[in-house]
mmCIF file of C-alpha atoms and ligand atoms in Angstrom:
data_model
loop_
_atom_site.group_PDB
_atom_site.id
_atom_site.type_symbol
_atom_site.label_atom_id
_atom_site.label_comp_id
_atom_site.label_asym_id
_atom_site.label_seq_id
_atom_site.Cartn_x
_atom_site.Cartn_y
_atom_site.Cartn_z
ATOM 1 C CA MET A 28 -42.204 -18.850 4.316
ATOM 2 C CA ASN A 29 -39.571 -19.836 6.771
ATOM 3 C CA PHE A 30 -38.490 -23.059 8.461
ATOM 4 C CA PRO A 31 -38.763 -25.859 7.431
ATOM 5 C CA ASN A 32 -39.138 -24.508 3.835
ATOM 6 C CA GLN A 33 -36.115 -22.200 4.290
ATOM 7 C CA ARG A 34 -32.963 -24.058 5.027
ATOM 8 C CA PRO A 35 -29.943 -21.899 4.337
ATOM 9 C CA ARG A 36 -27.705 -24.914 5.167
ATOM 10 C CA ARG A 37 -28.615 -26.523 1.885
ATOM 11 C CA LEU A 38 -26.299 -23.989 0.156
ATOM 12 C CA ARG A 39 -23.364 -25.028 2.415
ATOM 13 C CA LYS A 40 -23.818 -28.796 1.971
ATOM 14 C CA ASN A 41 -20.502 -29.511 0.253
ATOM 15 C CA ALA A 42 -17.477 -27.688 -1.268
ATOM 16 C CA ALA A 43 -18.991 -27.609 -4.774
ATOM 17 C CA ILE A 44 -22.150 -25.732 -3.782
ATOM 18 C CA ARG A 45 -20.225 -23.439 -1.502
ATOM 19 C CA ARG A 46 -17.939 -22.553 -4.424
ATOM 20 C CA MET A 47 -20.945 -21.886 -6.643
ATOM 21 C CA VAL A 48 -22.594 -19.385 -4.244
ATOM 22 C CA ARG A 49 -19.451 -17.762 -3.024
ATOM 23 C CA GLU A 50 -20.065 -13.948 -3.278
ATOM 24 C CA THR A 51 -16.463 -12.707 -3.070
ATOM 25 C CA GLN A 52 -13.398 -13.935 -5.020
ATOM 26 C CA LEU A 53 -9.872 -13.290 -4.186
ATOM 27 C CA LEU A 54 -7.424 -13.487 -7.070
ATOM 28 C CA PRO A 55 -3.614 -13.037 -7.355
ATOM 29 C CA ASP A 56 -4.557 -10.344 -9.947
ATOM 30 C CA GLN A 57 -5.732 -8.142 -7.131
ATOM 31 C CA LEU A 58 -2.592 -8.235 -5.013
ATOM 32 C CA VAL A 59 0.269 -5.776 -4.827
ATOM 33 C CA LEU A 60 3.469 -6.708 -2.968
ATOM 34 C CA PRO A 61 5.363 -3.962 -1.090
ATOM 35 C CA LEU A 62 9.171 -4.169 -1.368
ATOM 36 C CA PHE A 63 11.739 -2.306 0.627
ATOM 37 C CA VAL A 64 14.859 -1.398 -1.335
ATOM 38 C CA THR A 65 18.008 -0.267 0.449
ATOM 39 C CA GLU A 66 21.219 1.477 -0.647
ATOM 40 C CA GLY A 67 23.028 -0.664 1.826
ATOM 41 C CA ARG A 68 23.199 -4.455 2.242
ATOM 42 C CA GLY A 69 19.954 -6.438 2.392
ATOM 43 C CA ARG A 70 18.789 -7.483 5.890
ATOM 44 C CA PRO A 71 15.628 -9.058 7.383
ATOM 45 C CA VAL A 72 13.113 -6.818 9.214
ATOM 46 C CA ARG A 73 12.897 -8.037 12.804
ATOM 47 C CA SER A 74 9.276 -7.220 13.380
ATOM 48 C CA MET A 75 8.033 -8.470 9.961
ATOM 49 C CA PRO A 76 9.037 -12.188 9.608
ATOM 50 C CA GLY A 77 9.566 -13.038 5.934
ATOM 51 C CA VAL A 78 10.114 -9.404 4.961
ATOM 52 C CA SER A 79 13.568 -7.976 4.205
ATOM 53 C CA GLN A 80 15.224 -4.751 3.123
ATOM 54 C CA LEU A 81 16.648 -5.768 -0.301
ATOM 55 C CA SER A 82 19.671 -4.550 -2.132
ATOM 56 C CA ILE A 83 19.231 -3.623 -5.845
ATOM 57 C CA SER A 84 20.299 -7.074 -7.115
ATOM 58 C CA GLN A 85 17.945 -8.843 -4.553
ATOM 59 C CA VAL A 86 15.013 -6.653 -5.523
ATOM 60 C CA VAL A 87 15.401 -7.477 -9.195
ATOM 61 C CA LYS A 88 15.507 -11.229 -8.287
ATOM 62 C CA GLU A 89 12.447 -10.783 -6.156
ATOM 63 C CA ALA A 90 10.638 -8.890 -8.932
ATOM 64 C CA LYS A 91 11.219 -11.742 -11.337
ATOM 65 C CA GLU A 92 9.879 -14.239 -8.811
ATOM 66 C CA VAL A 93 6.761 -12.118 -8.076
ATOM 67 C CA PHE A 94 6.039 -11.754 -11.792
ATOM 68 C CA LYS A 95 6.333 -15.472 -12.378
ATOM 69 C CA MET A 96 3.888 -16.129 -9.557
ATOM 70 C CA GLY A 97 1.181 -14.080 -11.343
ATOM 71 C CA ILE A 98 1.223 -11.102 -9.049
ATOM 72 C CA PRO A 99 0.820 -8.069 -11.389
ATOM 73 C CA ALA A 100 2.448 -5.359 -9.294
ATOM 74 C CA VAL A 101 4.825 -4.294 -6.614
ATOM 75 C CA ILE A 102 5.050 -0.998 -4.659
ATOM 76 C CA LEU A 103 8.519 0.162 -3.812
ATOM 77 C CA PHE A 104 9.781 1.922 -0.700
ATOM 78 C CA GLY A 105 13.333 3.324 -0.565
ATOM 79 C CA ILE A 106 15.863 3.339 2.268
ATOM 80 C CA PRO A 107 18.483 5.920 1.377
ATOM 81 C CA HIS A 108 21.977 6.387 2.912
ATOM 82 C CA LYS A 109 21.617 10.067 3.150
ATOM 83 C CA LYS A 110 18.872 11.934 4.937
ATOM 84 C CA ASP A 111 18.544 15.716 5.273
ATOM 85 C CA ASP A 112 15.891 18.353 5.943
ATOM 86 C CA ARG A 113 15.009 18.768 2.222
ATOM 87 C CA ALA A 114 14.762 14.960 1.529
ATOM 88 C CA SER A 115 17.163 15.503 -1.419
ATOM 89 C CA SER A 116 17.726 11.718 -1.877
ATOM 90 C CA ALA A 117 14.012 11.373 -2.626
ATOM 91 C CA TYR A 118 14.310 13.236 -5.979
ATOM 92 C CA ASP A 119 17.925 12.398 -6.866
ATOM 93 C CA LYS A 120 18.017 10.929 -10.380
ATOM 94 C CA SER A 121 20.342 8.246 -9.169
ATOM 95 C CA GLY A 122 18.498 7.724 -5.876
ATOM 96 C CA ILE A 123 17.563 4.371 -4.518
ATOM 97 C CA ILE A 124 14.040 4.235 -5.908
ATOM 98 C CA GLN A 125 15.066 5.653 -9.278
ATOM 99 C CA THR A 126 17.809 3.049 -9.595
ATOM 100 C CA ALA A 127 15.586 0.246 -8.447
ATOM 101 C CA VAL A 128 12.798 1.146 -10.950
ATOM 102 C CA LYS A 129 15.215 1.291 -13.839
ATOM 103 C CA SER A 130 16.800 -2.053 -12.828
ATOM 104 C CA ILE A 131 13.408 -3.841 -12.448
ATOM 105 C CA LYS A 132 11.915 -2.388 -15.612
ATOM 106 C CA ASP A 133 15.050 -3.379 -17.497
ATOM 107 C CA LYS A 134 14.778 -7.022 -16.414
ATOM 108 C CA VAL A 135 11.027 -7.539 -15.835
ATOM 109 C CA PRO A 136 9.345 -4.947 -18.074
ATOM 110 C CA GLU A 137 5.862 -6.420 -17.683
ATOM 111 C CA LEU A 138 5.775 -6.209 -13.965
ATOM 112 C CA TYR A 139 3.713 -3.135 -13.039
ATOM 113 C CA VAL A 140 5.918 -0.953 -10.755
ATOM 114 C CA ILE A 141 4.214 1.460 -8.380
ATOM 115 C CA THR A 142 6.491 3.792 -6.386
ATOM 116 C CA ASP A 143 5.578 5.266 -2.981
ATOM 117 C CA VAL A 144 6.034 9.014 -2.995
ATOM 118 C CA CYS A 145 6.761 10.265 0.443
ATOM 119 C CA LEU A 146 9.555 12.194 2.088
ATOM 120 C CA CYS A 147 9.661 10.660 5.503
ATOM 121 C CA GLU A 148 12.340 7.996 4.692
ATOM 122 C CA TYR A 149 14.458 10.739 3.187
ATOM 123 C CA MET A 150 14.042 13.442 5.897
ATOM 124 C CA SER A 151 16.525 13.600 8.793
ATOM 125 C CA HIS A 152 13.521 14.291 11.108
ATOM 126 C CA GLY A 153 11.366 11.497 9.668
ATOM 127 C CA HIS A 154 8.225 13.573 8.942
ATOM 128 C CA CYS A 155 6.460 13.348 5.592
ATOM 129 C CA GLY A 156 6.902 17.059 4.720
ATOM 130 C CA VAL A 157 9.103 20.091 5.236
ATOM 131 C CA VAL A 158 9.414 21.193 8.842
ATOM 132 C CA SER A 159 9.404 24.826 9.667
ATOM 133 C CA GLY A 160 7.774 25.092 13.062
ATOM 134 C CA THR A 161 4.966 22.869 11.869
ATOM 135 C CA ILE A 162 4.801 20.500 8.885
ATOM 136 C CA ASP A 163 4.581 22.983 6.045
ATOM 137 C CA ASN A 164 1.989 21.763 3.569
ATOM 138 C CA ASP A 165 2.659 24.022 0.666
ATOM 139 C CA ALA A 166 6.415 23.929 0.897
ATOM 140 C CA SER A 167 6.264 20.110 0.820
ATOM 141 C CA LEU A 168 4.238 20.059 -2.394
ATOM 142 C CA GLU A 169 7.048 21.165 -4.545
ATOM 143 C CA LEU A 170 9.382 18.437 -3.212
ATOM 144 C CA LEU A 171 6.723 15.799 -3.583
ATOM 145 C CA ALA A 172 6.122 16.745 -7.234
ATOM 146 C CA LYS A 173 9.836 16.657 -7.919
ATOM 147 C CA THR A 174 9.952 13.222 -6.331
ATOM 148 C CA ALA A 175 7.010 11.885 -8.319
ATOM 149 C CA LEU A 176 8.439 13.256 -11.556
ATOM 150 C CA SER A 177 11.830 11.619 -10.910
ATOM 151 C CA HIS A 178 10.100 8.342 -10.381
ATOM 152 C CA ALA A 179 8.187 8.665 -13.661
ATOM 153 C CA GLN A 180 11.407 9.614 -15.506
ATOM 154 C CA ALA A 181 13.060 6.398 -14.134
ATOM 155 C CA GLY A 182 10.152 4.378 -15.542
ATOM 156 C CA SER A 183 7.659 4.025 -12.729
ATOM 157 C CA ASP A 184 4.208 2.939 -13.990
ATOM 158 C CA MET A 185 2.283 4.614 -11.155
ATOM 159 C CA VAL A 186 3.249 6.978 -8.415
ATOM 160 C CA ALA A 187 1.587 6.708 -5.022
ATOM 161 C CA PRO A 188 1.752 9.709 -2.770
ATOM 162 C CA SER A 189 1.371 8.636 0.869
ATOM 163 C CA ASP A 190 2.274 11.871 2.623
ATOM 164 C CA MET A 191 -1.230 13.324 3.195
ATOM 165 C CA MET A 192 -0.449 16.924 2.296
ATOM 166 C CA ASP A 193 -3.392 18.777 0.941
ATOM 167 C CA GLY A 194 -3.469 19.334 -2.767
ATOM 168 C CA ARG A 195 -0.617 17.015 -3.616
ATOM 169 C CA VAL A 196 -2.566 14.922 -6.207
ATOM 170 C CA LYS A 197 -3.317 18.069 -8.210
ATOM 171 C CA ILE A 198 0.311 19.339 -8.105
ATOM 172 C CA ILE A 199 1.816 15.934 -8.872
ATOM 173 C CA ARG A 200 -0.654 15.315 -11.734
ATOM 174 C CA ARG A 201 0.228 18.663 -13.173
ATOM 175 C CA ALA A 202 3.998 18.112 -12.892
ATOM 176 C CA LEU A 203 3.731 14.720 -14.613
ATOM 177 C CA ASP A 204 1.536 16.068 -17.431
ATOM 178 C CA GLN A 205 3.788 19.161 -17.982
ATOM 179 C CA SER A 206 6.708 16.915 -18.517
ATOM 180 C CA GLY A 207 4.901 14.580 -20.826
ATOM 181 C CA PHE A 208 4.148 11.769 -18.398
ATOM 182 C CA LYS A 209 0.436 11.646 -19.188
ATOM 183 C CA GLU A 210 0.355 7.917 -19.035
ATOM 184 C CA THR A 211 1.932 7.577 -15.648
ATOM 185 C CA GLY A 212 -0.766 6.523 -13.199
ATOM 186 C CA LEU A 213 -1.497 8.079 -9.753
ATOM 187 C CA MET A 214 -2.731 6.052 -6.809
ATOM 188 C CA SER A 215 -3.471 8.301 -3.945
ATOM 189 C CA TYR A 216 -3.302 7.217 -0.375
ATOM 190 C CA ALA A 217 -6.347 9.432 -0.102
ATOM 191 C CA VAL A 218 -7.624 8.017 3.180
ATOM 192 C CA LYS A 219 -4.680 7.440 5.457
ATOM 193 C CA TYR A 220 -5.184 7.314 9.131
ATOM 194 C CA ALA A 221 -2.650 8.296 11.862
ATOM 195 C CA SER A 222 -2.265 4.665 12.940
ATOM 196 C CA ALA A 223 -0.285 2.660 15.434
ATOM 197 C CA PHE A 224 -0.525 -0.290 12.972
ATOM 198 C CA TYR A 225 2.430 1.282 11.008
ATOM 199 C CA GLY A 226 4.903 0.394 13.772
ATOM 200 C CA PRO A 227 6.789 -2.409 12.027
ATOM 201 C CA PHE A 228 6.932 -0.452 8.756
ATOM 202 C CA ARG A 229 8.801 2.361 10.479
ATOM 203 C CA GLU A 230 11.430 -0.147 11.445
ATOM 204 C CA ALA A 231 11.448 -1.585 7.861
ATOM 205 C CA ALA A 232 11.740 1.758 6.221
ATOM 206 C CA GLY A 233 13.625 3.611 8.920
ATOM 207 C CA SER A 234 11.005 6.359 8.914
ATOM 208 C CA ALA A 235 9.857 6.983 12.451
ATOM 209 C CA PRO A 236 9.421 10.644 13.203
ATOM 210 C CA LYS A 237 12.162 11.973 15.482
ATOM 211 C CA PHE A 238 9.704 14.248 17.320
ATOM 212 C CA GLY A 239 5.947 14.598 17.555
ATOM 213 C CA ASP A 240 3.628 12.425 15.595
ATOM 214 C CA ARG A 241 1.754 12.495 12.243
ATOM 215 C CA LYS A 242 -1.586 13.542 13.586
ATOM 216 C CA THR A 243 -1.586 17.026 11.897
ATOM 217 C CA TYR A 244 -1.549 15.446 8.497
ATOM 218 C CA GLN A 245 -2.806 11.824 8.727
ATOM 219 C CA MET A 246 -6.442 11.311 9.658
ATOM 220 C CA ASP A 247 -8.103 10.796 13.052
ATOM 221 C CA ALA A 248 -9.145 7.166 13.638
ATOM 222 C CA ALA A 249 -12.561 8.308 14.846
ATOM 223 C CA ASN A 250 -13.624 9.841 11.524
ATOM 224 C CA VAL A 251 -15.512 8.382 8.614
ATOM 225 C CA ARG A 252 -17.258 11.335 6.991
ATOM 226 C CA GLU A 253 -13.781 12.886 6.626
ATOM 227 C CA SER A 254 -12.622 9.814 4.586
ATOM 228 C CA LEU A 255 -15.348 10.493 2.025
ATOM 229 C CA ARG A 256 -14.277 14.089 1.764
ATOM 230 C CA GLU A 257 -10.606 13.121 1.205
ATOM 231 C CA ALA A 258 -11.530 10.422 -1.387
ATOM 232 C CA LYS A 259 -13.746 12.808 -3.330
ATOM 233 C CA LEU A 260 -11.206 15.539 -3.308
ATOM 234 C CA ASP A 261 -8.500 13.254 -4.727
ATOM 235 C CA GLU A 262 -10.892 11.876 -7.309
ATOM 236 C CA LYS A 263 -11.427 15.488 -8.507
ATOM 237 C CA GLU A 264 -7.718 16.233 -8.341
ATOM 238 C CA GLY A 265 -7.030 13.515 -10.817
ATOM 239 C CA ALA A 266 -6.185 10.336 -8.901
ATOM 240 C CA ASP A 267 -6.605 7.045 -10.793
ATOM 241 C CA ILE A 268 -6.968 4.805 -7.722
ATOM 242 C CA ILE A 269 -8.035 5.703 -4.184
ATOM 243 C CA LEU A 270 -6.300 3.892 -1.377
ATOM 244 C CA VAL A 271 -7.602 3.316 2.162
ATOM 245 C CA LYS A 272 -5.067 2.547 4.858
ATOM 246 C CA PRO A 273 -4.855 0.654 7.264
ATOM 247 C CA ALA A 274 -7.389 -2.000 6.179
ATOM 248 C CA LEU A 275 -8.531 -4.126 9.087
ATOM 249 C CA ALA A 276 -9.649 -1.714 11.589
ATOM 250 C CA TYR A 277 -11.101 0.394 8.763
ATOM 251 C CA LEU A 278 -13.305 -2.077 6.858
ATOM 252 C CA ASP A 279 -16.256 0.172 7.309
ATOM 253 C CA VAL A 280 -14.329 3.019 5.738
ATOM 254 C CA ILE A 281 -13.422 0.844 2.741
ATOM 255 C CA ALA A 282 -17.095 -0.018 2.255
ATOM 256 C CA LYS A 283 -18.211 3.574 2.440
ATOM 257 C CA VAL A 284 -15.464 4.937 0.161
ATOM 258 C CA ARG A 285 -16.307 2.192 -2.380
ATOM 259 C CA ASP A 286 -19.841 3.630 -2.462
ATOM 260 C CA VAL A 287 -18.976 7.240 -3.138
ATOM 261 C CA VAL A 288 -16.113 7.107 -5.689
ATOM 262 C CA ASN A 289 -16.172 5.656 -9.177
ATOM 263 C CA LEU A 290 -12.447 4.868 -9.169
ATOM 264 C CA PRO A 291 -10.947 1.494 -8.205
ATOM 265 C CA VAL A 292 -10.399 1.342 -4.424
ATOM 266 C CA ALA A 293 -7.308 -0.223 -3.003
ATOM 267 C CA ALA A 294 -6.701 -1.172 0.612
ATOM 268 C CA TYR A 295 -3.315 -1.422 2.441
ATOM 269 C CA ASN A 296 -3.064 -4.391 4.677
ATOM 270 C CA VAL A 297 -0.395 -2.717 6.690
ATOM 271 C CA SER A 298 2.711 -3.871 8.606
ATOM 272 C CA GLY A 299 1.089 -4.164 11.990
ATOM 273 C CA GLU A 300 -1.729 -6.275 10.645
ATOM 274 C CA TYR A 301 0.876 -8.586 9.066
ATOM 275 C CA ALA A 302 3.012 -8.645 12.175
ATOM 276 C CA MET A 303 0.096 -9.686 14.432
ATOM 277 C CA ILE A 304 -0.793 -12.622 12.354
ATOM 278 C CA LYS A 305 2.802 -13.720 12.006
ATOM 279 C CA ALA A 306 3.474 -13.396 15.786
ATOM 280 C CA ALA A 307 0.383 -15.288 16.768
ATOM 281 C CA ALA A 308 1.194 -18.033 14.207
ATOM 282 C CA GLN A 309 4.726 -18.337 15.466
ATOM 283 C CA LYS A 310 3.345 -18.996 18.869
ATOM 284 C CA GLY A 311 1.130 -21.611 17.486
ATOM 285 C CA TRP A 312 -2.013 -19.801 18.586
ATOM 286 C CA ILE A 313 -3.675 -19.444 15.160
ATOM 287 C CA ASP A 314 -3.528 -21.165 11.786
ATOM 288 C CA GLU A 315 -1.590 -18.659 9.839
ATOM 289 C CA ARG A 316 -2.740 -19.549 6.297
ATOM 290 C CA ALA A 317 -6.368 -19.709 7.196
ATOM 291 C CA VAL A 318 -6.249 -16.462 9.164
ATOM 292 C CA MET A 319 -4.344 -14.833 6.292
ATOM 293 C CA MET A 320 -6.926 -15.841 3.658
ATOM 294 C CA GLU A 321 -9.839 -14.849 5.868
ATOM 295 C CA THR A 322 -8.319 -11.467 6.424
ATOM 296 C CA LEU A 323 -7.640 -10.831 2.760
ATOM 297 C CA LEU A 324 -11.078 -11.987 1.873
ATOM 298 C CA SER A 325 -12.651 -9.672 4.488
ATOM 299 C CA ILE A 326 -10.881 -6.680 2.890
ATOM 300 C CA LYS A 327 -12.202 -7.705 -0.516
ATOM 301 C CA ARG A 328 -15.695 -8.275 0.857
ATOM 302 C CA ALA A 329 -15.585 -4.778 2.376
ATOM 303 C CA GLY A 330 -15.226 -3.450 -1.128
ATOM 304 C CA ALA A 331 -11.525 -3.182 -1.986
ATOM 305 C CA ASP A 332 -10.814 -3.867 -5.636
ATOM 306 C CA MET A 333 -7.123 -4.570 -4.841
ATOM 307 C CA ILE A 334 -5.040 -5.159 -1.761
ATOM 308 C CA VAL A 335 -1.526 -4.073 -0.993
ATOM 309 C CA THR A 336 -0.186 -6.814 1.249
ATOM 310 C CA TYR A 337 3.009 -8.344 2.557
ATOM 311 C CA PHE A 338 1.208 -11.686 2.212
ATOM 312 C CA ALA A 339 0.894 -11.320 -1.568
ATOM 313 C CA LYS A 340 3.336 -14.152 -2.324
ATOM 314 C CA GLU A 341 1.995 -16.545 0.259
ATOM 315 C CA ALA A 342 -1.623 -15.779 -0.775
ATOM 316 C CA ALA A 343 -0.908 -16.133 -4.458
ATOM 317 C CA LYS A 344 0.769 -19.554 -3.796
ATOM 318 C CA LEU A 345 -2.264 -20.777 -2.044
ATOM 319 C CA LEU A 346 -4.765 -19.369 -4.605
ATOM 320 C CA LEU A 347 -2.862 -20.965 -7.407
ATOM 321 C CA GLY A 348 -2.599 -24.196 -5.551
ATOM 322 C CA SER A 349 1.184 -24.442 -5.843
HETATM 323 C C1 PBG B 17 5.102 6.608 4.444
HETATM 324 C C2 PBG B 17 4.310 5.310 4.659
HETATM 325 C C3 PBG B 17 4.011 4.636 5.778
HETATM 326 C C4 PBG B 17 3.374 3.487 5.368
HETATM 327 C C5 PBG B 17 3.311 3.466 4.020
HETATM 328 N N1 PBG B 17 3.865 4.666 3.505
HETATM 329 C C6 PBG B 17 4.305 4.966 7.191
HETATM 330 C C7 PBG B 17 3.731 6.119 7.913
HETATM 331 O O1 PBG B 17 2.949 6.892 7.367
HETATM 332 O O2 PBG B 17 4.237 6.290 8.943
HETATM 333 C C8 PBG B 17 2.925 2.367 6.311
HETATM 334 C C9 PBG B 17 2.791 0.966 5.688
HETATM 335 C C10 PBG B 17 2.706 -0.183 6.637
HETATM 336 O O3 PBG B 17 2.617 0.046 7.922
HETATM 337 O O4 PBG B 17 2.795 -1.280 6.144
HETATM 338 N N2 PBG B 17 4.479 7.732 4.810
#
């Protein structure tokens, strides 16, 4: 049976029926807002309109607002004063992230706080691991574990390693468990590509590598089977959530990863994806809100259970109709 018996347009006739047959739902519950916390004064990020580096007092204020809007979680990135070749500010008890987590948890205890675990913002050379000739995988693991543990001690609900060193999920999980942080969650940036879409983030977090690139540790954009290998390894090593990053140019990867792991899958709608929409909207070339919602929906449709996005507040506002 086909036309005229089959008329798919019947199910698009008006808003009510379209709502009833809609296959994918986007909810504020599924959004995580990234926040940049600085030891210095807050300032706007030039390449990410609407995003700022926040001081501790500003980040607490923002956390309260985010929680009130019904967004369940934030992910924190730190911008320290001091950088060196051991990333010592990353695991300093009174470092920027540790202080920010304590301050937020003190004032907004119900907001779920995720902390990004990486060394690049804290290294003088801007790489995500220890440099000795190359990026030394195994020497970096100890520093990553120390960093994650210090976040847990400060009250982080979930640590999120984004460095792409092999074996770090296992080492971090073990370090947390050995110190009694069995309840601290671990979201692994298991599938993270070496991507030019991180450009604006590197300005926001001051983390551009001073030499070379990240291609020896982050994944090659051409590969998809490798993403399944990475995701499965991290599932075995004890990750609670698997994250794919970036999102838009990798929707196929999100869909495939969703099929092979039994953990929740998150996708990171990264800085460059945000900046492109903001820039085109500022020029009046696209309808910002419509493109934002279509983008987020596409990431959900691909299979992401949750989305880390700089649009979280704007999207939540629209979804809640306020
Ligand atoms: C740190 C890190 C990066 C991002 C998240 N964590 C940058 C990078 O790997 O260079 C990118 C996020 C974004 O672009 O929004 N390793």
